[in-house]
C-alpha cells in the first residue's frame, strides 16, 4: 500500500537556526497536507498543496510540493521556541476516498 | 463553532474493563475519523465514517475494538476487554465532504490501561 515517509525523525536546533523536514510518498499524490502537533496537543492543519511545483509561504514557514508530486518539504526560517512540536505530512491514501495517510512526523526541539 | 469534542479527556482503567470513548464532530462535517497515537506506532487511522456509514475499518486492531456512529453528531469507540497495550492517545477528527479537505482534530483521550 501507499507509504508516506518523513525525515528526519528528530531535529534539535538552536533558536534562530533554520529547520527543514522532508516528506516522500511511494505514489503520486493529488495533494499533500501538513499538520503541526504541539507537545501534549492535537494535530492542527497548517496548509494544503495541490499543484506540481507549488510553493506556499506562511510567515517564516515555506512549503513546497515536488514537480512529480511525490515529495514535499517544510522549511522554517529562524526558528523560535514556539515552533517546537511534531510536524506531519499527509496524503490521500489512494485506496479509500477521504482517507489520509500520515507520515511518522518530525519532532522539532528548539533550544533557546 | 466549538470544534471537535471528545470525552473523557483522560481515562484510567484496569485490564479487562470496557472503555468507551466519545466524539462529537463539527456540525456539517460528513467525515469522521478515529486515530490512535503512540510513540512506537505514530498516528494510526483506526476507522472512518462518511455520512455515519463506516467506510474503512482496516485499521481496527482486532475484534476487541468497535466503533459506531448512530447519528451525524455523535460517535463512539469501544474497547472490550481493554488490555495494557491499548494505552495510547485516541483522537477523533472530522472533515467536510469536499474531497481530501483538512481534518479538524479533537483534543484527544489519553487512555491508560493498568
Short mmCIF file of C-alpha atoms in Angstrom, two decimals, chain A:
data_model
loop_
_atom_site.label_atom_id
_atom_site.label_comp_id
_atom_site.label_asym_id
_atom_site.label_seq_id
_atom_site.Cartn_x
_atom_site.Cartn_y
_atom_site.Cartn_z
CA UNK A 1 0.00 0.00 0.00
CA UNK A 2 0.90 3.64 -0.11
CA UNK A 3 3.63 4.81 2.23
CA UNK A 4 4.49 8.33 3.31
CA UNK A 5 7.97 8.67 4.77
CA UNK A 6 9.33 11.65 6.66
CA UNK A 7 12.89 12.57 7.51
CA UNK A 8 14.43 13.34 9.84
CA UNK A 9 12.60 11.71 12.73
CA UNK A 10 14.10 14.19 15.18
CA UNK A 11 15.71 17.60 14.78
CA UNK A 12 17.30 19.67 17.51
CA UNK A 13 18.17 23.27 16.65
CA UNK A 14 19.27 26.41 18.41
CA UNK A 15 16.80 29.23 18.34
CA UNK A 16 17.41 31.27 15.22
CA UNK A 17 18.61 28.35 13.11
CA UNK A 18 16.67 27.09 10.13
CA UNK A 19 14.83 23.77 10.01
CA UNK A 20 13.65 21.56 7.16
CA UNK A 21 11.62 18.36 7.14
CA UNK A 22 11.10 16.21 4.07
CA UNK A 23 8.21 14.03 3.03
CA UNK A 24 8.31 11.31 0.38
CA UNK A 25 5.46 9.25 -0.98
CA UNK A 26 5.67 5.88 -2.69
CA UNK A 27 2.94 7.03 -5.10
CA UNK A 28 1.98 10.25 -6.85
CA UNK A 29 -0.23 12.40 -4.69
CA UNK A 30 -3.15 14.56 -5.80
CA UNK A 31 -2.36 16.87 -2.91
CA UNK A 32 -0.44 16.95 0.34
CA UNK A 33 -1.29 18.41 3.70
CA UNK A 34 0.90 19.50 6.60
CA UNK A 35 -0.05 19.43 10.26
CA UNK A 36 1.63 20.59 13.46
CA UNK A 37 1.17 18.99 16.85
CA UNK A 38 2.40 20.86 19.91
CA UNK A 39 3.62 18.75 22.86
CA UNK A 40 0.56 17.40 24.65
CA UNK A 41 -1.73 18.77 21.97
CA UNK A 42 -3.52 17.56 18.89
CA UNK A 43 -2.58 17.82 15.20
CA UNK A 44 -3.56 21.15 13.66
CA UNK A 45 -3.82 21.72 9.94
CA UNK A 46 -1.24 24.10 8.50
CA UNK A 47 -1.62 24.02 4.74
CA UNK A 48 -2.56 22.02 1.66
CA UNK A 49 -0.56 21.91 -1.58
CA UNK A 50 -2.19 20.80 -4.81
CA UNK A 51 -0.19 21.88 -7.83
CA UNK A 52 3.04 20.38 -9.11
CA UNK A 53 5.97 22.55 -8.01
CA UNK A 54 3.76 24.66 -5.78
CA UNK A 55 5.39 26.85 -3.14
CA UNK A 56 3.42 28.49 -0.34
CA UNK A 57 4.60 30.68 2.50
CA UNK A 58 3.18 31.36 5.94
CA UNK A 59 5.37 33.93 7.63
CA UNK A 60 8.59 32.02 8.42
CA UNK A 61 7.26 28.70 7.05
CA UNK A 62 7.78 27.71 3.41
CA UNK A 63 6.06 24.67 1.95
CA UNK A 64 6.98 23.04 -1.34
CA UNK A 65 5.35 20.32 -3.44
CA UNK A 66 7.66 18.46 -5.79
CA UNK A 67 7.36 18.57 -9.56
CA UNK A 68 6.49 14.88 -9.67
CA UNK A 69 4.02 15.32 -6.77
CA UNK A 70 5.72 12.56 -4.81
CA UNK A 71 7.62 14.68 -2.32
CA UNK A 72 7.21 17.79 -0.25
CA UNK A 73 9.15 19.85 2.24
CA UNK A 74 8.55 22.28 5.07
CA UNK A 75 11.22 24.85 5.82
CA UNK A 76 11.19 27.12 8.86
CA UNK A 77 13.44 30.16 8.79
CA UNK A 78 14.95 31.42 12.03
CA UNK A 79 13.22 29.01 14.38
CA UNK A 80 11.61 30.22 17.58
CA UNK A 81 10.70 28.31 20.72
CA UNK A 82 7.08 28.49 19.62
CA UNK A 83 7.94 26.27 16.65
CA UNK A 84 8.51 23.29 18.96
CA UNK A 85 6.34 20.29 18.11
CA UNK A 86 5.86 17.46 15.67
CA UNK A 87 5.29 18.23 12.00
CA UNK A 88 3.34 15.72 9.95
CA UNK A 89 2.75 15.46 6.25
CA UNK A 90 -0.29 13.56 4.98
CA UNK A 91 -1.50 12.49 1.58
CA UNK A 92 -4.64 10.85 0.22
CA UNK A 93 -4.47 7.09 0.68
CA UNK A 94 -5.33 6.30 -2.91
CA UNK A 95 -7.48 3.38 -1.84
CA UNK A 96 -10.21 4.93 0.25
CA UNK A 97 -11.76 8.27 -0.69
CA UNK A 98 -11.39 10.85 2.04
CA UNK A 99 -8.71 8.93 3.91
CA UNK A 100 -5.29 10.41 4.64
CA UNK A 101 -2.04 8.56 5.17
CA UNK A 102 0.15 10.38 7.69
CA UNK A 103 3.91 10.32 7.78
CA UNK A 104 5.68 9.40 11.00
CA UNK A 105 6.33 13.04 11.77
CA UNK A 106 9.44 15.07 12.55
CA UNK A 107 9.88 16.10 16.16
CA UNK A 108 11.42 19.57 16.37
CA UNK A 109 13.13 20.78 19.52
CA UNK A 110 14.31 24.39 19.72
CA UNK A 111 16.88 25.33 22.33
CA UNK A 112 16.75 28.97 23.48
#
